[in-house]
Amino acid sequence: MDLQALKNKYDIIGNDPALNEALETAVKFAPTGLSVLIQGESGVGKESFARIIHQFSSRRQKAFFAVNCGALPRELVNSELFGHVKGSFTGAVETRKGYFEEADGGTLFLDEIAELPLESQALLLRVLQSGEYRKVGSNKVEHTDVRIVAATNIHLYEAVKRGKFREDLYFRLSAAQIRIPPLRDRKSDIYLLFRKFTSDFSEVNGMCKISLRPEAIRLLEQYRWPGNIRQLQGFTQSLTAQLSVKVTPTLQRIELGARELQPFMPREEGDPIPALYEGPQPSSSSFNADERQAIFKAIFDLKQEVDALKARLDRRSLPAPAEPVTPVEEEAEWQAQEEFPAPVSEDLSVRHKEEILIRQALEKNHGNRKKAAEELGMSERTLYRKLPPEFRKK
């Protein structure tokens, strides 16, 4: 079996060993006729594995049906799965086939199987054991030859212990299991998927593809992606739509660094797409909370030093040393200073703060004056005039 050809056919991206093992297991189970249980978080691509099992089985010429058990109305679950006869309940104006009759000879993929009511689970177990079922409102026993591939995004045996899932059905299904790893355990595959999604979206919309610099790739990989592949796809498409431009003969690709990517990253777990960034553009000066706190602390320290120097020049006695404070009091003090910084003279608030910002920007950009000037929103010539002494010598 050519594993890469299989991935290409079913649009599966990645080279993670756990992913490859899951694919190989699916191909091994496929020709056996066993019922298969696929376990994995929402968004990892469980239906693709079910289709692979069907395609590599002797049933590939027959029907494949995918049913989301969590989306079935609870009062109509049995009717949807097993069918009903005319007049069996209000609204049953005609006899109707269920999925087990429609899929006879083929494969039925039951996604979110843990959402089935216990009564329906008992009827499903009977079909698995004997191939027998009854339509809702009928006493006639029907027969079907359907292979079941089930999937769940929860720990199914925990549901058994809570009385939410039948133990006998669990053991019937769990003999052949496939576990699909979540995206956070496939970090090396995240950027491969990102490139695929931005490429597909760009081609459809005539836009430039987005590529990431190494530090931006690391930022992408650090996020947990609780929505897995589905979330990453939505994020990538939205990011491309917001930051890309129409492709031209001279512009085919846009490259982003961590600084440009950061404002669009999901702000908390569960965000399916990047939030629209309403702050300053990535090219302008921006500092996070830690950087701002460091600046205010530096200004406060400078003020204390200047006050001490003035006291000596005026031959005034210096104030007694302050009593030591606890770490908790110190933290509270700095939080208060960040929100309401201590008043300083106009000379200090302009000259010293400006020098601190310039020094930080230069250190950030490894002494590159042009990049530092762009970050600070000033011309390179203006930056040169305001350079701290140690940077003028460079």
Coordinates of C-alpha atoms in Angstrom, one line a residue:
M1 CA 0.0 0.0 0.0
D2 CA 1.3 3.4 -1.0
L3 CA 0.5 5.5 2.1
Q4 CA 1.1 8.9 0.3
A5 CA -1.2 7.9 -2.6
L6 CA -3.9 7.1 0.0
K7 CA -3.4 10.5 1.7
N8 CA -3.6 12.3 -1.7
K9 CA -6.8 10.5 -2.6
Y10 CA -8.6 11.4 0.6
D11 CA -7.0 14.8 1.0
I12 CA -5.2 13.8 4.2
I13 CA -2.2 16.1 5.1
G14 CA 0.6 15.1 7.5
N15 CA 3.4 12.8 8.2
D16 CA 3.0 12.3 11.9
P17 CA 3.8 8.7 12.9
A18 CA 0.5 8.4 14.9
L19 CA -1.5 9.6 11.9
N20 CA 0.3 7.1 9.7
E21 CA -0.3 4.3 12.1
A22 CA -4.1 5.1 12.2
L23 CA -4.2 5.0 8.4
E24 CA -2.4 1.7 8.2
T25 CA -4.8 0.2 10.9
A26 CA -7.8 1.4 8.9
V27 CA -6.5 -0.4 5.8
K28 CA -5.9 -3.6 7.7
F29 CA -9.4 -3.6 9.2
A30 CA -11.1 -2.7 5.9
P31 CA -11.3 -6.2 4.3
T32 CA -12.2 -8.1 7.5
G33 CA -15.9 -7.1 7.8
L34 CA -15.5 -6.2 11.5
S35 CA -17.4 -3.3 13.0
V36 CA -14.9 -0.5 13.7
L37 CA -14.9 2.2 16.4
I38 CA -13.0 5.4 15.4
Q39 CA -12.0 7.6 18.4
G40 CA -10.8 11.1 18.1
E41 CA -11.7 14.7 19.0
S42 CA -14.1 16.8 17.0
G43 CA -12.5 18.1 13.8
V44 CA -9.7 15.4 13.3
G45 CA -11.3 13.9 10.2
K46 CA -13.0 10.7 11.4
E47 CA -15.3 10.5 8.3
S48 CA -12.3 10.3 6.0
F49 CA -11.1 7.1 7.8
A50 CA -14.6 5.6 7.6
R51 CA -14.6 6.2 3.8
I52 CA -11.2 4.5 3.6
I53 CA -12.5 1.5 5.4
H54 CA -15.4 1.3 3.0
Q55 CA -13.2 1.8 -0.1
F56 CA -10.8 -1.0 0.8
S57 CA -13.6 -3.5 1.7
S58 CA -15.6 -5.8 -0.5
R59 CA -18.5 -3.4 -0.1
R60 CA -17.0 -0.6 -2.0
Q61 CA -19.4 -1.0 -4.9
K62 CA -22.4 -0.6 -2.6
A63 CA -23.7 2.5 -0.8
F64 CA -21.9 4.4 1.9
F65 CA -24.0 6.5 4.3
A66 CA -22.8 8.9 6.9
V67 CA -25.1 9.7 9.8
N68 CA -24.5 12.3 12.5
C69 CA -26.3 10.7 15.5
G70 CA -26.1 13.9 17.5
A71 CA -28.1 15.8 14.8
L72 CA -31.0 13.3 14.7
P73 CA -34.1 14.5 16.6
R74 CA -34.4 12.3 19.7
E75 CA -38.0 11.3 19.0
L76 CA -37.2 10.4 15.4
V77 CA -33.9 8.5 15.9
N78 CA -35.4 5.0 15.5
S79 CA -37.5 6.1 12.5
E80 CA -34.4 7.6 10.8
L81 CA -32.3 4.5 11.4
F82 CA -34.8 1.7 11.0
G83 CA -37.7 3.3 9.0
H84 CA -41.4 3.5 9.9
V85 CA -44.7 2.4 8.5
K86 CA -47.6 4.7 7.5
G87 CA -49.6 5.9 10.5
S88 CA -47.1 4.8 13.1
F89 CA -46.9 8.3 14.6
T90 CA -48.2 11.8 13.9
G91 CA -46.7 12.9 10.6
A92 CA -46.0 9.4 9.3
V93 CA -48.1 9.9 6.2
E94 CA -46.3 7.1 4.3
T95 CA -44.1 4.1 4.9
R96 CA -40.4 5.2 4.8
K97 CA -37.1 3.3 4.6
G98 CA -34.4 3.9 7.3
Y99 CA -30.7 4.0 6.9
F100 CA -30.2 0.3 7.6
E101 CA -32.5 -0.6 4.7
E102 CA -31.0 2.0 2.4
A103 CA -27.4 0.9 3.2
D104 CA -28.1 -2.8 2.8
G105 CA -24.9 -4.5 1.4
G106 CA -22.9 -1.3 2.1
T107 CA -21.4 0.6 5.0
L108 CA -23.1 2.9 7.5
F109 CA -21.0 5.4 9.3
L110 CA -22.5 6.4 12.7
D111 CA -20.7 9.6 13.9
E112 CA -21.2 10.7 17.5
I113 CA -22.6 7.3 18.4
A114 CA -22.6 8.2 22.1
E115 CA -25.5 10.5 21.4
L116 CA -27.9 7.7 20.7
P117 CA -30.6 7.1 23.3
L118 CA -30.2 3.8 25.3
E119 CA -33.3 2.4 23.6
S120 CA -31.8 2.9 20.2
Q121 CA -28.5 1.5 21.4
A122 CA -30.3 -1.8 22.2
L123 CA -31.9 -1.9 18.8
L124 CA -28.5 -1.2 17.2
L125 CA -26.9 -4.1 19.2
R126 CA -29.5 -6.5 17.8
V127 CA -28.7 -5.4 14.2
L128 CA -25.0 -6.0 14.9
Q129 CA -25.6 -9.4 16.3
S130 CA -28.3 -10.8 14.0
G131 CA -28.9 -8.3 11.2
E132 CA -32.5 -8.1 12.3
Y133 CA -34.6 -5.0 13.0
R134 CA -38.2 -3.8 12.9
K135 CA -39.6 -0.5 11.4
V136 CA -41.3 1.8 13.8
G137 CA -44.9 0.8 14.1
S138 CA -44.4 -2.7 12.5
N139 CA -44.2 -6.2 13.9
K140 CA -42.5 -7.6 10.8
V141 CA -38.8 -8.5 11.3
E142 CA -36.6 -7.1 8.5
H143 CA -33.1 -8.2 7.6
T144 CA -30.1 -6.2 6.5
D145 CA -26.4 -6.7 5.8
V146 CA -24.7 -3.5 6.8
R147 CA -21.2 -2.9 8.1
I148 CA -21.1 -0.4 11.0
V149 CA -18.2 2.0 11.4
A150 CA -18.9 4.1 14.5
A151 CA -17.1 7.2 15.7
T152 CA -17.0 9.2 19.0
N153 CA -15.2 12.3 20.3
I154 CA -15.6 11.2 24.0
H155 CA -14.1 8.5 26.1
L156 CA -16.7 5.9 25.4
Y157 CA -16.0 3.6 28.4
E158 CA -16.4 6.6 30.7
A159 CA -19.9 7.0 29.2
V160 CA -20.4 3.3 30.0
K161 CA -19.5 3.8 33.7
R162 CA -21.9 6.8 33.9
G163 CA -24.7 4.7 32.5
K164 CA -24.9 6.7 29.3
F165 CA -23.8 3.9 26.9
R166 CA -24.5 0.2 26.9
E167 CA -21.6 -1.9 28.0
D168 CA -22.5 -4.8 25.7
L169 CA -22.6 -2.4 22.7
Y170 CA -19.3 -0.9 23.7
F171 CA -17.5 -4.3 23.8
R172 CA -19.2 -5.2 20.5
L173 CA -17.8 -2.1 18.8
S174 CA -14.5 -1.7 20.6
A175 CA -12.9 -4.9 19.4
A176 CA -11.5 -3.0 16.4
Q177 CA -10.5 0.5 17.3
I178 CA -8.7 3.3 15.5
R179 CA -7.4 6.3 17.4
I180 CA -6.8 9.5 15.5
P181 CA -4.4 11.9 17.2
P182 CA -5.4 15.5 17.9
L183 CA -3.7 18.3 16.0
R184 CA -1.8 19.5 19.1
D185 CA 0.0 16.1 19.1
R186 CA 1.0 16.6 15.4
K187 CA 2.8 19.9 15.6
S188 CA 5.0 19.1 12.6
D189 CA 1.8 18.8 10.5
I190 CA 0.3 22.1 11.5
Y191 CA 2.2 24.3 9.0
L192 CA 1.7 21.7 6.2
L193 CA -2.0 22.0 6.7
F194 CA -1.8 25.8 6.9
R195 CA 0.0 25.9 3.5
K196 CA -2.6 23.6 2.0
F197 CA -5.6 25.6 3.2
T198 CA -4.2 29.0 2.2
S199 CA -3.2 27.6 -1.2
D200 CA -6.6 26.2 -1.9
F201 CA -8.4 29.3 -0.7
S202 CA -6.1 31.7 -2.6
E203 CA -6.5 29.8 -5.9
V204 CA -10.3 29.9 -5.7
N205 CA -10.4 33.6 -4.9
G206 CA -7.4 34.8 -7.0
M207 CA -5.4 36.0 -4.0
C208 CA -1.8 35.7 -2.9
K209 CA -0.9 32.7 -0.8
I210 CA 0.3 33.3 2.8
S211 CA 3.6 31.9 4.0
L212 CA 5.1 32.2 7.4
R213 CA 8.6 32.9 8.7
P214 CA 10.1 30.5 11.2
E215 CA 9.1 32.5 14.3
A216 CA 5.5 32.7 13.0
I217 CA 5.4 29.0 12.4
R218 CA 6.5 28.4 16.0
L219 CA 3.6 30.7 17.1
L220 CA 1.2 28.7 15.1
E221 CA 2.4 25.5 16.6
Q222 CA 2.3 26.7 20.2
Y223 CA -1.5 27.1 20.0
R224 CA -3.5 24.0 21.1
W225 CA -6.1 24.1 18.3
P226 CA -9.0 22.6 20.3
G227 CA -11.1 22.5 17.1
N228 CA -8.3 20.6 15.4
I229 CA -8.2 20.5 11.5
R230 CA -11.6 22.1 11.1
Q231 CA -10.6 25.1 13.3
L232 CA -7.2 25.5 11.6
Q233 CA -8.9 25.5 8.2
G234 CA -11.3 28.2 9.2
F235 CA -8.5 30.3 10.8
T236 CA -6.3 30.0 7.7
Q237 CA -9.1 31.0 5.3
S238 CA -10.1 34.0 7.4
L239 CA -6.5 35.1 7.8
T240 CA -5.9 34.9 4.1
A241 CA -9.1 36.8 3.4
Q242 CA -8.0 39.6 5.7
L243 CA -4.3 40.0 5.0
S244 CA -3.9 38.8 1.4
V245 CA -4.4 40.9 -1.8
K246 CA -5.2 40.0 -5.4
V247 CA -2.5 38.1 -7.1
T248 CA -0.5 40.0 -9.8
P249 CA 2.3 38.9 -12.2
T250 CA 4.9 40.3 -9.7
L251 CA 3.2 39.3 -6.5
Q252 CA 2.3 35.7 -5.8
R253 CA 2.9 35.3 -2.1
I254 CA 2.8 37.3 1.1
E255 CA 5.1 36.4 4.0
L256 CA 4.2 37.0 7.6
G257 CA 6.3 37.1 10.7
A258 CA 5.2 36.4 14.3
R259 CA 4.6 40.2 14.8
E260 CA 2.1 40.3 11.9
L261 CA 0.5 36.9 12.8
Q262 CA 0.1 37.5 16.6
P263 CA -2.9 39.9 16.4
F264 CA -4.9 37.4 14.4
M265 CA -4.3 34.3 16.5
P266 CA -7.3 33.0 18.5
R267 CA -7.4 34.8 21.8
E268 CA -8.6 31.8 23.8
E269 CA -9.2 28.1 23.3
G270 CA -12.3 27.4 21.2
D271 CA -12.1 30.5 19.0
P272 CA -12.9 28.9 15.6
I273 CA -11.5 31.8 13.4
P274 CA -9.2 34.7 13.9
A275 CA -10.8 37.7 15.6
L276 CA -10.8 40.9 13.5
Y277 CA -8.0 43.0 14.8
E278 CA -9.1 46.6 15.5
G279 CA -5.9 47.9 17.0
P280 CA -2.9 49.5 15.3
Q281 CA -1.6 47.8 12.2
P282 CA 1.3 45.3 12.6
S283 CA 3.8 47.8 11.2
S284 CA 3.2 50.5 13.8
S285 CA 4.6 50.6 17.3
S286 CA 2.9 48.3 19.8
F287 CA 3.9 46.9 23.2
N288 CA 2.3 44.2 25.3
A289 CA 1.5 44.5 29.0
D290 CA 4.9 43.2 30.2
E291 CA 6.8 45.7 28.0
R292 CA 4.6 48.6 29.2
Q293 CA 5.2 47.6 32.8
A294 CA 8.9 47.5 32.2
I295 CA 8.8 51.0 30.7
F296 CA 6.9 52.4 33.6
K297 CA 9.2 50.7 36.1
A298 CA 12.2 52.2 34.3
I299 CA 10.7 55.7 34.4
F300 CA 9.9 55.4 38.1
D301 CA 13.4 54.2 38.9
L302 CA 14.8 57.1 36.9
K303 CA 12.6 59.6 38.7
Q304 CA 13.9 58.3 42.1
E305 CA 17.5 58.6 40.9
V306 CA 16.9 62.2 39.7
D307 CA 15.1 63.1 43.0
A308 CA 18.0 61.7 45.0
L309 CA 20.5 63.7 42.9
K310 CA 18.5 66.9 43.3
A311 CA 18.4 66.4 47.1
R312 CA 22.2 66.1 47.2
L313 CA 22.7 69.2 45.1
D314 CA 20.4 71.2 47.3
R315 CA 22.2 69.8 50.3
R316 CA 19.0 68.4 51.6
S317 CA 18.8 65.3 53.7
L318 CA 17.6 62.3 51.8
P319 CA 14.4 60.6 53.0
A320 CA 14.8 57.5 55.2
P321 CA 14.9 54.2 53.3
A322 CA 11.5 52.8 52.6
E323 CA 10.5 49.8 54.7
P324 CA 10.7 46.5 52.8
V325 CA 7.5 45.5 51.1
T326 CA 6.2 42.0 50.5
P327 CA 6.1 40.5 46.9
V328 CA 2.3 40.8 46.9
E329 CA 2.5 44.5 47.9
E330 CA 5.2 45.1 45.3
E331 CA 3.0 43.5 42.6
A332 CA 0.0 45.5 43.5
E333 CA 2.1 48.7 43.5
W334 CA 3.4 48.0 40.0
Q335 CA -0.1 47.2 38.7
A336 CA -1.3 50.5 40.1
Q337 CA 1.6 52.3 38.5
E338 CA 0.7 50.8 35.1
E339 CA -2.8 52.0 35.3
F340 CA -2.0 55.3 37.0
P341 CA 1.8 56.0 36.5
A342 CA 3.4 58.3 39.0
P343 CA 3.6 61.9 37.8
V344 CA 6.9 62.9 36.4
S345 CA 8.3 66.1 35.1
E346 CA 7.6 66.9 31.4
D347 CA 11.3 66.6 30.7
L348 CA 11.4 63.1 32.1
S349 CA 8.1 61.9 30.6
V350 CA 9.3 62.9 27.1
R351 CA 13.1 62.5 27.1
H352 CA 13.6 59.4 29.2
K353 CA 10.6 57.5 28.0
E354 CA 11.6 58.3 24.4
E355 CA 15.1 57.0 25.1
I356 CA 13.8 53.8 26.7
L357 CA 11.5 53.1 23.7
I358 CA 14.3 53.8 21.2
R359 CA 16.7 51.6 23.2
Q360 CA 14.2 48.7 23.3
A361 CA 13.3 49.0 19.6
L362 CA 17.0 48.9 18.7
E363 CA 17.7 45.9 20.9
K364 CA 14.7 44.1 19.5
N365 CA 15.9 44.7 15.9
H366 CA 19.5 43.9 16.7
G367 CA 20.7 47.4 16.2
N368 CA 19.0 47.8 12.8
R369 CA 18.1 51.5 12.7
K370 CA 15.8 51.3 9.7
K371 CA 13.6 48.6 11.3
A372 CA 13.6 50.3 14.7
A373 CA 12.5 53.6 13.1
E374 CA 9.7 51.9 11.3
E375 CA 8.6 50.2 14.5
L376 CA 8.6 53.5 16.4
G377 CA 6.8 55.4 13.6
M378 CA 9.6 58.0 12.9
S379 CA 12.1 58.6 10.2
E380 CA 15.5 57.1 10.3
R381 CA 17.1 60.6 10.4
T382 CA 15.0 61.5 13.4
L383 CA 16.0 58.3 15.1
Y384 CA 19.7 59.0 14.5
R385 CA 19.4 62.4 16.2
K386 CA 17.8 60.8 19.3
L387 CA 20.1 57.8 19.5
P388 CA 21.4 56.9 23.0
P389 CA 25.3 57.4 23.2
E390 CA 26.1 53.7 23.1
F391 CA 24.3 53.2 19.8
R392 CA 25.9 56.2 18.1
K393 CA 29.2 54.4 18.1
K394 CA 27.8 51.4 16.2

